[in-house]
Coordinates of C-alpha atoms in Angstrom, one line a residue:
Chain D
V1 CA 39.4 -4.9 0.0
D2 CA 38.9 -7.3 -2.8
Q3 CA 41.9 -5.9 -4.7
I4 CA 44.1 -6.4 -1.5
H5 CA 43.0 -10.0 -1.2
A6 CA 43.6 -10.7 -4.9
F7 CA 47.0 -9.1 -4.6
R8 CA 47.9 -11.2 -1.6
R9 CA 46.8 -14.4 -3.4
E10 CA 48.8 -13.5 -6.5
L11 CA 51.8 -12.6 -4.4
D12 CA 51.7 -16.0 -2.6
L13 CA 51.6 -17.7 -6.0
L14 CA 54.4 -15.7 -7.4
L15 CA 56.6 -16.4 -4.3
L16 CA 55.7 -20.1 -4.5
E17 CA 56.7 -20.3 -8.2
G18 CA 59.9 -18.4 -7.6
A19 CA 58.9 -15.6 -10.0
L20 CA 59.4 -13.1 -7.2
E21 CA 61.6 -12.9 -4.2
L22 CA 61.1 -10.8 -1.1
S23 CA 63.2 -10.6 2.0
A24 CA 61.7 -11.5 5.3
E25 CA 61.9 -7.8 6.2
Q26 CA 60.2 -6.6 3.0
R27 CA 57.4 -9.2 3.4
A28 CA 56.9 -8.1 7.0
R29 CA 56.7 -4.5 6.0
L30 CA 54.3 -5.3 3.1
D31 CA 52.1 -7.4 5.4
S32 CA 52.0 -4.8 8.0
H33 CA 51.0 -2.1 5.4
L34 CA 48.2 -4.3 4.0
Y35 CA 47.0 -5.1 7.4
R36 CA 46.9 -1.3 8.4
T37 CA 45.1 -0.5 5.2
L38 CA 42.4 -3.2 5.8
A39 CA 42.0 -2.2 9.4
E40 CA 41.5 1.5 8.2
F41 CA 38.9 0.4 5.7
A42 CA 37.1 -1.6 8.3
D43 CA 37.1 1.3 10.7
R44 CA 36.1 4.0 8.3
F45 CA 33.6 2.1 6.1
D46 CA 32.7 -1.0 8.1
V47 CA 33.5 -3.2 5.1
D48 CA 34.1 -6.9 5.3
I49 CA 37.7 -7.8 5.4
T50 CA 37.5 -11.6 5.8
D51 CA 35.5 -14.3 3.9
T52 CA 33.6 -15.2 7.1
Q53 CA 32.6 -11.5 7.5
K54 CA 31.4 -11.5 3.9
R55 CA 29.2 -14.6 4.4
F56 CA 27.7 -12.9 7.6
S57 CA 27.1 -9.7 5.6
L58 CA 25.1 -11.7 2.9
G59 CA 23.0 -13.2 5.6
M60 CA 22.4 -9.8 7.3
R61 CA 21.4 -8.3 3.9
I62 CA 18.9 -11.1 3.4
L63 CA 17.6 -10.7 6.9
S64 CA 17.2 -6.9 6.6
T65 CA 15.3 -7.4 3.3
L66 CA 13.0 -10.0 4.9
G67 CA 12.7 -8.1 8.1
G68 CA 11.8 -4.9 6.0
L69 CA 9.1 -6.9 4.1
A70 CA 7.7 -8.4 7.3
L71 CA 7.6 -4.9 9.0
C72 CA 5.8 -3.5 5.9
M73 CA 3.2 -6.2 6.2
A74 CA 2.8 -5.5 9.9
L75 CA 2.3 -1.8 9.1
V76 CA -0.4 -2.6 6.4
M77 CA -2.2 -5.1 8.7
F78 CA -2.1 -2.7 11.7
F79 CA -3.6 0.1 9.6
Y80 CA -6.5 -2.1 8.4
R81 CA -7.0 -3.4 12.0
L82 CA -7.5 0.0 13.4
W83 CA -9.0 1.7 10.4
G84 CA -12.8 1.2 11.0
G85 CA -12.5 2.7 14.5
L86 CA -11.0 6.0 13.4
V87 CA -12.8 9.1 12.3
T88 CA -11.9 10.6 8.9
P89 CA -9.6 13.5 10.1
V90 CA -7.6 11.1 12.2
Q91 CA -7.3 8.7 9.3
V92 CA -6.0 11.5 6.9
T93 CA -3.5 12.7 9.5
L94 CA -2.2 9.2 10.1
L95 CA -1.9 8.5 6.4
I96 CA 0.0 11.7 5.6
G97 CA 2.0 11.5 8.8
A98 CA 3.2 7.9 8.5
P99 CA 5.6 8.3 5.6
I100 CA 6.9 11.6 7.0
L101 CA 7.6 10.0 10.3
V102 CA 9.3 7.0 8.7
L103 CA 11.4 9.5 6.6
I104 CA 12.6 11.1 9.8
A105 CA 13.4 7.7 11.3
L106 CA 15.3 6.8 8.1
E107 CA 17.4 10.0 8.3
T108 CA 18.1 9.3 12.1
V109 CA 19.0 5.7 11.5
S110 CA 21.1 6.5 8.4
R111 CA 23.3 8.9 10.3
R112 CA 24.1 6.3 13.0
D113 CA 24.1 3.1 10.9
R114 CA 27.5 2.5 9.2
T115 CA 26.5 -1.1 8.2
R116 CA 23.5 0.3 6.2
Y117 CA 21.4 -2.9 7.1
Y118 CA 19.0 -0.9 9.3
T119 CA 18.9 2.0 6.8
A120 CA 17.9 -0.5 4.1
L121 CA 15.1 -1.9 6.3
V122 CA 13.7 1.5 7.2
G123 CA 14.0 2.7 3.7
L124 CA 11.8 -0.2 2.6
I125 CA 9.2 0.7 5.2
A126 CA 9.2 4.4 4.0
V127 CA 8.3 3.3 0.5
A128 CA 5.6 0.9 1.8
A129 CA 4.2 3.7 3.9
M130 CA 4.0 6.0 0.9
I131 CA 2.3 3.3 -1.2
L132 CA -0.1 2.6 1.7
D133 CA -0.9 6.3 2.1
L134 CA -2.1 7.0 -1.4
S135 CA -3.8 3.7 -1.9
V136 CA -5.9 4.0 1.4
L137 CA -6.6 7.6 0.8
G138 CA -8.1 6.7 -2.6
Q139 CA -10.2 3.9 -1.1
M140 CA -11.4 6.1 1.8
F141 CA -12.8 8.9 -0.5
N142 CA -13.9 6.5 -3.3
I143 CA -11.5 8.2 -5.7
A144 CA -11.6 6.7 -9.2
P145 CA -8.3 4.9 -9.6
S146 CA -5.8 6.4 -11.9
P147 CA -2.1 5.7 -12.8
E148 CA -0.8 8.9 -11.3
P149 CA 0.0 7.5 -7.8
L150 CA 2.5 5.1 -9.6
L151 CA 4.4 8.2 -10.7
V152 CA 4.4 9.6 -7.2
W153 CA 5.5 6.3 -5.7
S154 CA 8.3 6.1 -8.3
A155 CA 9.5 9.6 -7.5
F156 CA 9.4 8.9 -3.8
A157 CA 11.2 5.6 -4.1
L158 CA 13.9 7.2 -6.3
I159 CA 14.4 10.0 -3.8
V160 CA 14.9 7.4 -1.0
A161 CA 17.1 5.3 -3.2
Y162 CA 19.5 8.1 -4.3
G163 CA 19.3 9.9 -1.0
Y164 CA 20.3 6.9 1.0
N165 CA 22.0 4.7 -1.6
L166 CA 19.5 1.9 -1.4
R167 CA 19.0 -0.7 -4.1
L168 CA 15.5 -2.1 -3.4
P169 CA 13.8 1.3 -3.5
L170 CA 15.6 2.0 -6.8
A171 CA 14.2 -1.2 -8.2
A172 CA 10.8 -0.3 -6.9
G173 CA 11.0 3.2 -8.3
L174 CA 12.1 2.1 -11.8
T175 CA 9.3 -0.6 -11.9
C176 CA 6.7 2.0 -10.9
A177 CA 7.9 4.4 -13.5
A178 CA 7.7 1.7 -16.2
V179 CA 4.2 0.6 -15.1
W180 CA 3.0 4.3 -15.1
L181 CA 4.3 4.7 -18.7
A182 CA 2.5 1.5 -19.8
A183 CA -0.7 2.6 -18.0
R184 CA -0.6 6.1 -19.5
A185 CA 0.0 4.7 -23.0
V186 CA -3.0 2.3 -22.6
W187 CA -5.1 5.2 -21.4
L188 CA -4.1 7.3 -24.4
S189 CA -5.2 4.6 -26.7
G190 CA -8.7 4.9 -25.2
A191 CA -8.6 1.6 -23.2
H192 CA -9.0 1.2 -19.5
W193 CA -5.6 1.9 -17.8
E194 CA -5.7 -1.1 -15.5
V195 CA -5.3 -3.5 -18.4
F196 CA -1.8 -2.2 -19.2
A197 CA -0.4 -5.7 -19.0
D198 CA -2.5 -6.7 -22.0
R199 CA -0.4 -4.4 -24.2
P200 CA 3.1 -4.9 -22.9
E201 CA 5.0 -3.2 -25.7
V202 CA 5.7 -0.2 -23.6
F203 CA 7.4 -2.4 -21.0
L204 CA 9.7 -3.6 -23.9
A205 CA 10.6 0.0 -24.7
A206 CA 10.9 1.2 -21.0
G207 CA 12.9 -1.9 -20.0
T208 CA 15.4 -1.4 -22.9
L209 CA 15.7 2.3 -21.9
I210 CA 16.2 1.6 -18.2
A211 CA 18.8 -1.1 -19.0
L212 CA 20.8 1.2 -21.2
L213 CA 20.6 4.2 -18.9
P214 CA 23.8 3.5 -16.9
L215 CA 25.7 3.8 -20.2
V216 CA 25.0 7.4 -20.4
V217 CA 24.4 8.3 -16.7
T218 CA 27.3 7.8 -14.4
H219 CA 26.7 6.8 -10.8
G220 CA 30.0 7.7 -9.1
T221 CA 30.0 6.3 -5.6
R222 CA 26.8 4.4 -6.1
A223 CA 28.6 1.4 -7.7
D224 CA 25.7 -1.0 -7.2
F225 CA 23.1 1.1 -9.1
P226 CA 24.1 0.2 -12.6
V227 CA 23.4 -3.4 -11.8
V228 CA 19.9 -2.6 -10.6
Y229 CA 19.2 -0.7 -13.7
R230 CA 20.4 -3.4 -16.0
V231 CA 18.5 -6.2 -14.1
V232 CA 15.3 -4.3 -13.8
G233 CA 15.4 -3.2 -17.4
A234 CA 16.3 -6.6 -18.8
V235 CA 13.6 -8.4 -16.6
L236 CA 10.9 -5.8 -17.8
A237 CA 11.9 -6.0 -21.5
L238 CA 12.3 -9.8 -21.6
G239 CA 9.2 -10.4 -19.4
A240 CA 7.2 -8.2 -21.9
L241 CA 8.4 -10.4 -24.8
E242 CA 7.3 -13.5 -22.9
I243 CA 3.7 -12.1 -22.8
L244 CA 3.9 -10.8 -26.4
M245 CA 4.8 -14.2 -27.6
H246 CA 1.2 -15.1 -27.0
P247 CA -0.6 -12.0 -28.3
S248 CA -4.1 -11.2 -27.2
A249 CA -3.7 -7.4 -27.7
S250 CA -1.1 -5.2 -29.2
Y251 CA -0.5 -1.7 -30.4
I252 CA 0.5 -3.0 -33.8
P253 CA -2.6 -3.4 -36.1
A254 CA -1.6 -6.8 -37.5
P255 CA -3.1 -10.2 -37.4
D256 CA -2.3 -12.4 -34.4
A257 CA -0.3 -15.0 -36.5
V258 CA 2.0 -12.2 -37.8
L259 CA 2.6 -10.7 -34.4
R260 CA 3.3 -14.2 -32.9
V261 CA 6.0 -14.9 -35.4
L262 CA 7.4 -11.4 -35.1
Y263 CA 7.6 -11.4 -31.3
Q264 CA 8.9 -15.0 -31.1
V265 CA 11.8 -14.1 -33.4
M266 CA 12.4 -10.8 -31.4
A267 CA 12.3 -12.6 -28.1
F268 CA 15.1 -15.0 -29.0
A269 CA 17.1 -12.2 -30.7
V270 CA 16.8 -9.9 -27.7
A271 CA 17.6 -12.6 -25.2
G272 CA 20.7 -13.6 -27.3
A273 CA 21.7 -10.0 -27.6
T274 CA 21.4 -9.6 -23.8
V275 CA 23.7 -12.6 -23.2
W276 CA 26.2 -11.3 -25.8
L277 CA 26.2 -7.8 -24.2
G278 CA 26.7 -9.3 -20.8
V279 CA 29.6 -11.4 -22.0
R280 CA 31.2 -8.7 -24.1
H281 CA 31.2 -5.9 -21.4
G282 CA 31.7 -8.3 -18.4
F283 CA 28.1 -7.7 -17.0
R284 CA 27.5 -11.0 -15.2
D285 CA 24.0 -9.8 -14.2
L286 CA 23.0 -9.3 -17.8
T287 CA 24.4 -12.6 -18.9
N288 CA 22.4 -14.4 -16.1
V289 CA 19.1 -12.6 -16.9
G290 CA 19.6 -13.1 -20.7
S291 CA 20.4 -16.8 -20.4
A292 CA 17.5 -17.5 -18.0
F293 CA 15.0 -15.8 -20.4
F294 CA 16.5 -17.5 -23.4
A295 CA 15.9 -20.9 -21.7
L296 CA 12.4 -19.8 -20.7
F297 CA 11.5 -18.7 -24.2
L298 CA 12.8 -22.0 -25.6
F299 CA 11.0 -24.2 -23.2
D300 CA 7.8 -22.1 -23.7
R301 CA 8.0 -22.7 -27.5
L302 CA 8.8 -26.3 -27.2
F303 CA 5.9 -26.8 -24.8
S304 CA 3.6 -24.9 -27.1
W305 CA 4.6 -26.9 -30.2
W306 CA 5.1 -30.4 -28.9
W307 CA 3.4 -31.1 -25.6
D308 CA 0.0 -32.0 -26.9
W309 CA 1.0 -34.6 -29.5
M310 CA 4.5 -35.8 -28.5
P311 CA 5.0 -38.7 -26.1
K312 CA 5.9 -37.2 -22.8
Y313 CA 9.2 -39.2 -22.4
L314 CA 10.3 -37.9 -25.8
F315 CA 9.4 -34.3 -24.8
F316 CA 11.4 -34.4 -21.6
L317 CA 14.3 -36.1 -23.4
I318 CA 14.4 -33.2 -26.0
I319 CA 14.2 -30.7 -23.1
G320 CA 17.2 -32.4 -21.4
A321 CA 19.1 -32.6 -24.8
T322 CA 18.4 -28.9 -25.4
A323 CA 19.5 -27.9 -21.9
I324 CA 22.9 -29.8 -22.6
A325 CA 23.2 -28.2 -26.0
L326 CA 22.7 -24.7 -24.4
L327 CA 25.3 -25.5 -21.8
V328 CA 27.8 -26.4 -24.6
L329 CA 26.8 -23.2 -26.5
F330 CA 27.2 -21.0 -23.4
R331 CA 30.5 -22.6 -22.6
K332 CA 31.9 -22.0 -26.0
V333 CA 30.7 -18.3 -25.9
R334 CA 32.4 -18.0 -22.5
A335 CA 35.7 -19.6 -23.8
Q336 CA 35.6 -17.3 -26.8
S337 CA 35.2 -14.2 -24.6
L338 CA 38.1 -15.4 -22.3
S339 CA 40.4 -16.0 -25.3
G340 CA 39.4 -12.6 -26.6
R341 CA 40.5 -10.9 -23.4
T342 CA 43.8 -12.7 -23.0
V343 CA 44.8 -11.7 -26.6
Chain G
M1 CA 20.9 15.6 -2.6
R2 CA 21.8 14.4 0.9
R3 CA 21.0 17.7 2.5
Y4 CA 17.4 17.9 1.0
R5 CA 16.5 14.3 0.8
V6 CA 14.0 14.3 3.8
L7 CA 12.6 17.7 2.7
A8 CA 12.2 16.6 -0.9
A9 CA 10.4 13.4 0.0
S10 CA 8.2 15.1 2.6
I11 CA 7.2 17.8 0.1
L12 CA 6.2 15.0 -2.3
V13 CA 4.1 13.3 0.4
V14 CA 2.3 16.6 1.3
V15 CA 1.8 17.8 -2.3
S16 CA 0.5 14.4 -3.6
N17 CA -1.9 14.0 -0.6
G18 CA -3.0 17.7 -1.0
L19 CA -3.7 17.2 -4.7
A20 CA -5.8 14.1 -3.9
L21 CA -7.7 15.9 -1.2
L22 CA -8.4 18.9 -3.4
G23 CA -9.8 16.5 -5.9
V24 CA -12.2 15.1 -3.2
A25 CA -13.2 18.6 -2.3
W26 CA -13.9 19.5 -5.9
N27 CA -16.0 16.4 -6.3
R28 CA -18.2 17.3 -3.4
S29 CA -18.1 21.2 -3.7
A30 CA -21.2 21.7 -5.7
G31 CA -23.2 19.1 -3.7
P32 CA -24.4 15.8 -5.1
V33 CA -25.1 15.7 -8.9
Q34 CA -27.1 12.6 -8.3
T35 CA -28.5 11.0 -5.1
M36 CA -30.1 7.5 -4.9
E37 CA -31.5 5.5 -2.0
L38 CA -30.4 2.0 -2.3
T39 CA -30.8 -1.1 -0.1
E40 CA -28.9 -4.3 0.8
R41 CA -30.1 -5.6 -2.6
E42 CA -28.1 -3.1 -4.6
L43 CA -25.3 -2.4 -2.1
R44 CA -23.8 -5.6 -0.7
L45 CA -21.8 -5.4 2.4
V46 CA -18.3 -6.7 1.6
S47 CA -17.2 -9.5 3.9
T48 CA -13.7 -8.8 5.3
S49 CA -11.3 -10.7 7.5
P50 CA -11.2 -10.0 11.3
D51 CA -8.0 -8.1 10.6
D52 CA -9.9 -5.5 8.5
S53 CA -12.2 -3.3 10.5
S54 CA -13.2 -1.1 7.6
V55 CA -16.8 -1.2 6.3
R56 CA -17.3 -1.3 2.4
L57 CA -20.2 -1.8 0.2
R58 CA -20.2 -3.2 -3.4
L59 CA -22.7 -2.2 -6.1
E60 CA -24.7 -5.1 -7.5
W61 CA -26.5 -5.0 -10.8
W62 CA -28.1 -7.2 -13.5
Y63 CA -29.2 -6.6 -17.1
P64 CA -32.3 -7.6 -19.1
G65 CA -30.4 -9.9 -21.6
Q66 CA -29.7 -12.3 -18.8
L67 CA -33.4 -13.3 -18.8
Q68 CA -33.1 -14.6 -22.4
N69 CA -29.9 -16.4 -21.5
R70 CA -28.0 -14.0 -23.6
T71 CA -24.5 -13.4 -22.3
G72 CA -23.8 -9.8 -23.5
T73 CA -25.1 -6.4 -22.2
F74 CA -24.2 -4.4 -25.2
N75 CA -24.5 -5.2 -28.9
E76 CA -22.0 -4.6 -31.7
A77 CA -23.6 -1.1 -32.6
K78 CA -23.3 0.0 -29.0
L79 CA -19.8 -1.2 -28.8
R80 CA -18.7 0.7 -31.9
E81 CA -20.3 3.8 -30.4
L82 CA -18.2 3.3 -27.3
G83 CA -15.0 3.3 -29.4
F84 CA -14.4 -0.4 -29.9
E85 CA -13.3 -1.6 -33.4
C86 CA -15.2 -4.9 -33.6
P87 CA -13.5 -6.1 -36.7
P88 CA -15.5 -8.5 -38.9
P89 CA -14.6 -12.2 -38.6
A90 CA -12.0 -13.2 -41.1
P91 CA -9.2 -15.8 -41.0
G92 CA -6.3 -14.4 -39.0
T93 CA -8.2 -11.4 -37.6
R94 CA -7.7 -10.7 -34.0
R95 CA -10.8 -11.7 -32.0
S96 CA -9.9 -9.9 -28.8
E97 CA -10.0 -6.2 -27.8
T98 CA -9.0 -4.3 -24.7
S99 CA -11.5 -3.2 -22.2
R100 CA -12.6 0.5 -22.4
P101 CA -14.0 2.9 -19.8
A102 CA -17.5 4.3 -20.3
F103 CA -20.3 5.9 -18.4
I104 CA -23.0 3.5 -17.5
A105 CA -26.7 4.2 -16.8
F106 CA -28.4 2.0 -14.3
E107 CA -32.2 2.2 -13.7
L108 CA -33.5 1.5 -10.2
D109 CA -36.5 -0.5 -11.2
P110 CA -38.8 -1.0 -8.2
S111 CA -41.1 -3.3 -10.2
V112 CA -38.4 -5.8 -11.0
D113 CA -39.9 -8.4 -8.7
D114 CA -43.1 -8.4 -10.7
K115 CA -41.3 -8.7 -14.0
I116 CA -39.2 -11.7 -13.3
P117 CA -40.4 -15.1 -12.1
S118 CA -38.7 -15.8 -8.7
E119 CA -37.3 -19.2 -9.9
T120 CA -35.6 -17.5 -12.8
V121 CA -34.2 -14.6 -10.6
R122 CA -32.0 -17.0 -8.6
T123 CA -30.1 -18.1 -11.7
I124 CA -29.5 -14.7 -13.2
V125 CA -28.2 -12.6 -10.4
T126 CA -24.8 -11.2 -11.2
S127 CA -22.3 -9.8 -8.7
S128 CA -19.7 -7.2 -9.5
D129 CA -16.9 -9.5 -8.6
G130 CA -17.9 -12.0 -11.3
R131 CA -18.5 -14.9 -9.0
P132 CA -21.5 -17.2 -9.4
P133 CA -24.4 -16.1 -7.3
A134 CA -25.2 -17.8 -4.0
P135 CA -28.8 -19.2 -4.1
S136 CA -29.8 -17.1 -1.1
R137 CA -28.4 -13.8 -2.5
V138 CA -30.9 -11.1 -2.7
R139 CA -31.5 -9.7 -6.2
S140 CA -30.5 -6.1 -7.1
R141 CA -33.0 -3.7 -8.5
L142 CA -30.3 -1.9 -10.5
V143 CA -30.6 -2.7 -14.2
V144 CA -28.0 -1.7 -16.8
R145 CA -29.8 0.3 -19.4
D146 CA -27.3 2.2 -21.5
A147 CA -23.7 3.4 -21.9
A148 CA -21.9 6.3 -23.4
L149 CA -18.6 8.0 -23.7
V150 CA -19.9 11.4 -22.5
Y151 CA -21.7 11.8 -19.1
H152 CA -24.0 14.6 -20.2
Q153 CA -25.2 12.7 -23.3
L154 CA -26.3 9.9 -21.0
R155 CA -27.9 12.3 -18.4
Q156 CA -29.9 14.0 -21.3
R157 CA -31.3 10.5 -22.2
Y158 CA -32.0 9.6 -18.6
P159 CA -32.7 12.9 -16.7
D160 CA -34.4 11.5 -13.6
T161 CA -31.6 11.4 -11.1
R162 CA -33.7 9.5 -8.5
R163 CA -34.4 6.7 -11.0
F164 CA -31.3 6.5 -13.2
L165 CA -27.9 6.3 -11.6
I166 CA -24.9 7.1 -13.9
A167 CA -21.5 5.8 -12.8
R168 CA -18.2 5.1 -14.4
G169 CA -17.6 1.6 -15.6
V170 CA -15.5 -0.7 -17.7
I171 CA -16.8 -2.5 -20.7
R172 CA -15.2 -5.8 -21.8
P173 CA -15.9 -6.9 -25.4
Y174 CA -15.7 -10.5 -26.6
F175 CA -16.3 -12.3 -29.8
L176 CA -19.3 -14.7 -29.7
S177 CA -19.1 -17.6 -32.1
L178 CA -22.1 -19.5 -30.9
D179 CA -25.4 -18.3 -29.5
P180 CA -25.5 -19.6 -25.9
A181 CA -29.2 -20.2 -26.1
S182 CA -29.6 -21.9 -29.4
D183 CA -26.0 -23.1 -30.1
A184 CA -26.4 -21.6 -33.6
A185 CA -23.4 -19.9 -35.2
V186 CA -23.7 -16.1 -34.7
N187 CA -20.2 -14.6 -35.1
R188 CA -20.8 -11.3 -33.5
W189 CA -19.2 -9.0 -30.9
E190 CA -20.9 -8.4 -27.6
G191 CA -19.9 -6.5 -24.5
S192 CA -20.4 -6.7 -20.8
L193 CA -19.9 -4.4 -17.9
S194 CA -16.9 -5.9 -16.2
Q195 CA -16.6 -3.4 -13.2
V196 CA -18.0 -0.3 -11.8
I197 CA -15.6 2.5 -10.7
P198 CA -14.8 2.6 -7.8
R199 CA -15.2 -1.1 -7.2
E200 CA -16.1 -0.6 -3.6
I201 CA -17.7 2.2 -1.6
Y202 CA -16.0 3.0 1.7
V203 CA -18.4 3.8 4.6
P204 CA -16.8 6.1 7.2
L205 CA -17.8 6.7 10.8
P206 CA -20.4 7.3 12.1
H207 CA -22.3 5.5 9.3
S208 CA -20.1 2.4 9.5
R209 CA -21.0 1.6 13.1
A210 CA -24.4 0.1 12.5
L211 CA -23.3 -1.8 9.3
A212 CA -20.2 -3.2 11.1
R213 CA -22.5 -5.0 13.6
L214 CA -24.2 -6.6 10.6
K215 CA -21.0 -8.2 9.4
S216 CA -21.4 -11.1 11.8
Q217 CA -24.9 -11.8 10.7
P218 CA -26.0 -14.1 7.8
E219 CA -26.5 -12.2 4.5
A220 CA -30.2 -12.9 4.3
Q221 CA -30.7 -11.1 7.7
R222 CA -28.9 -7.9 6.8
H223 CA -31.4 -5.2 6.0
Y224 CA -30.4 -1.6 5.5
R225 CA -31.0 1.6 3.4
V226 CA -28.1 3.7 2.1
V227 CA -28.4 7.2 0.7
L228 CA -25.6 7.4 -1.9
H229 CA -24.5 10.7 -3.3
Y230 CA -22.3 11.2 -6.4
G231 CA -20.3 14.3 -7.1
R232 CA -18.9 16.2 -10.0
R233 CA -16.2 13.5 -10.8
L234 CA -18.9 10.7 -10.3
E235 CA -17.1 9.7 -7.1
P236 CA -19.7 8.5 -4.6
W237 CA -20.0 9.0 -0.8
V238 CA -22.4 7.8 1.8
G239 CA -25.0 10.3 2.9
T240 CA -27.0 8.3 5.5
V241 CA -27.3 4.7 6.6
E242 CA -30.4 3.2 8.2
V243 CA -30.3 -0.3 9.6
K244 CA -33.6 -2.1 9.9
H245 CA -33.9 -4.6 12.7

């Protein structure tokens, strides 16, 4: 649909500039063909064929996400409201039955829902029901918490994501897998697994791996999935570097001062490389995440170095000047990439 | 993928729940490895919102060092025994270490009231959630005595299962530059018990009925006895609950 719209705009321009001439009959035939193609797309895939429809679709996507989250909260609150009044066998049956029932509902909805908004909403509830299931089962039987449920949630969310082509469960599944890896690594080092965030190096590795995965794994018809991989991976890796810039614990046996310098240099290098990769390969998502973290790292450092002793007006002046300098820099990079493409 | 998506996800639900329930059955299969009768002093009823009808108890404890206004439960030697590095202080050396799990031995000391003057008691009560104690809060008789990496090692040292409770816990180490009592430079590592695993003990029906009624009463008026069992995996469950009116 986007290609057809772009073609139409370009055609109008070419006709206006006189670079192309079409007879009235040719134009009418072309318009009729394009209209039929668009109508066929709308009928078969329920895609947006006008800008107004696109804006509505965005609103509906936001609504389905918010609605899904609200329904998840309702499910959790309802469970806790009833919980104390139920005997153990009923509780266990409900816990195991809830995700399976929601899965059946998801299958039914997905077969009828061409727009996929309701499928996305029920998919979110299915993942929430699974998380609730193992969490509450653990609480009920006073099971010592372990990282293993994270792996189960990850697998479940990935099945839902790939089975029904849903992006939010994919993001949840990838995040759970990264947290499980980090928790397991902390546990292997002899520490308590729940303090995995204190040693975020694993997130750095896992995030990089997740971001690079679409380069080797093709996603065919799931055109949105590589974006999710790149964004989740980049946020995990760069988020880990933000924590590592203030080391309190690390797998590397080195003094804090050495680690601080190492990770500060690494943070800027990785954020810069992310922007460069995004610009080079035309991944706008990577460019945005990389730029946001580059700015965050910079402001974090400036705050840490100067906030205590510098007059506040001067501090904010430098922040403003730095933001303008960054804008100029990014504009130059953008211009260079554009000229590189046109050559 | 599309054909088997519901089946694959459902199998995952059933298998993961089944494994969790097998673990519960294994924990309880040989009967309790330790049983202890505790009261509202050691097992505090967790306050929940009206939207939460579940009944949960939280283990409360204290340790002798609190009496001398010392902050730590475990000294450097014990921390090293528990696997912590405790590097000596030197410029540039890291002064933080990550928390580690350990088995904790608590002693149920009935004579605790005779040992501590009542005015001191109010200031030293510690709760498992780390919040400062309310003046009216009753004091736990559970005293932290020891910790080890191996359960059997600890049980050999404290064989009386009615007097010594062994549970899983998490030890948090920290570097102490100044002695809190004298303000003198000490430069040593100390450790404290940051949490007991599991953090809260769920009370199922029918035991929860009587305790649920107490939720609306002030804490000072809640009086009950709970028989707590621990299984092979040191996961507890409630045996009986007796509410005193």
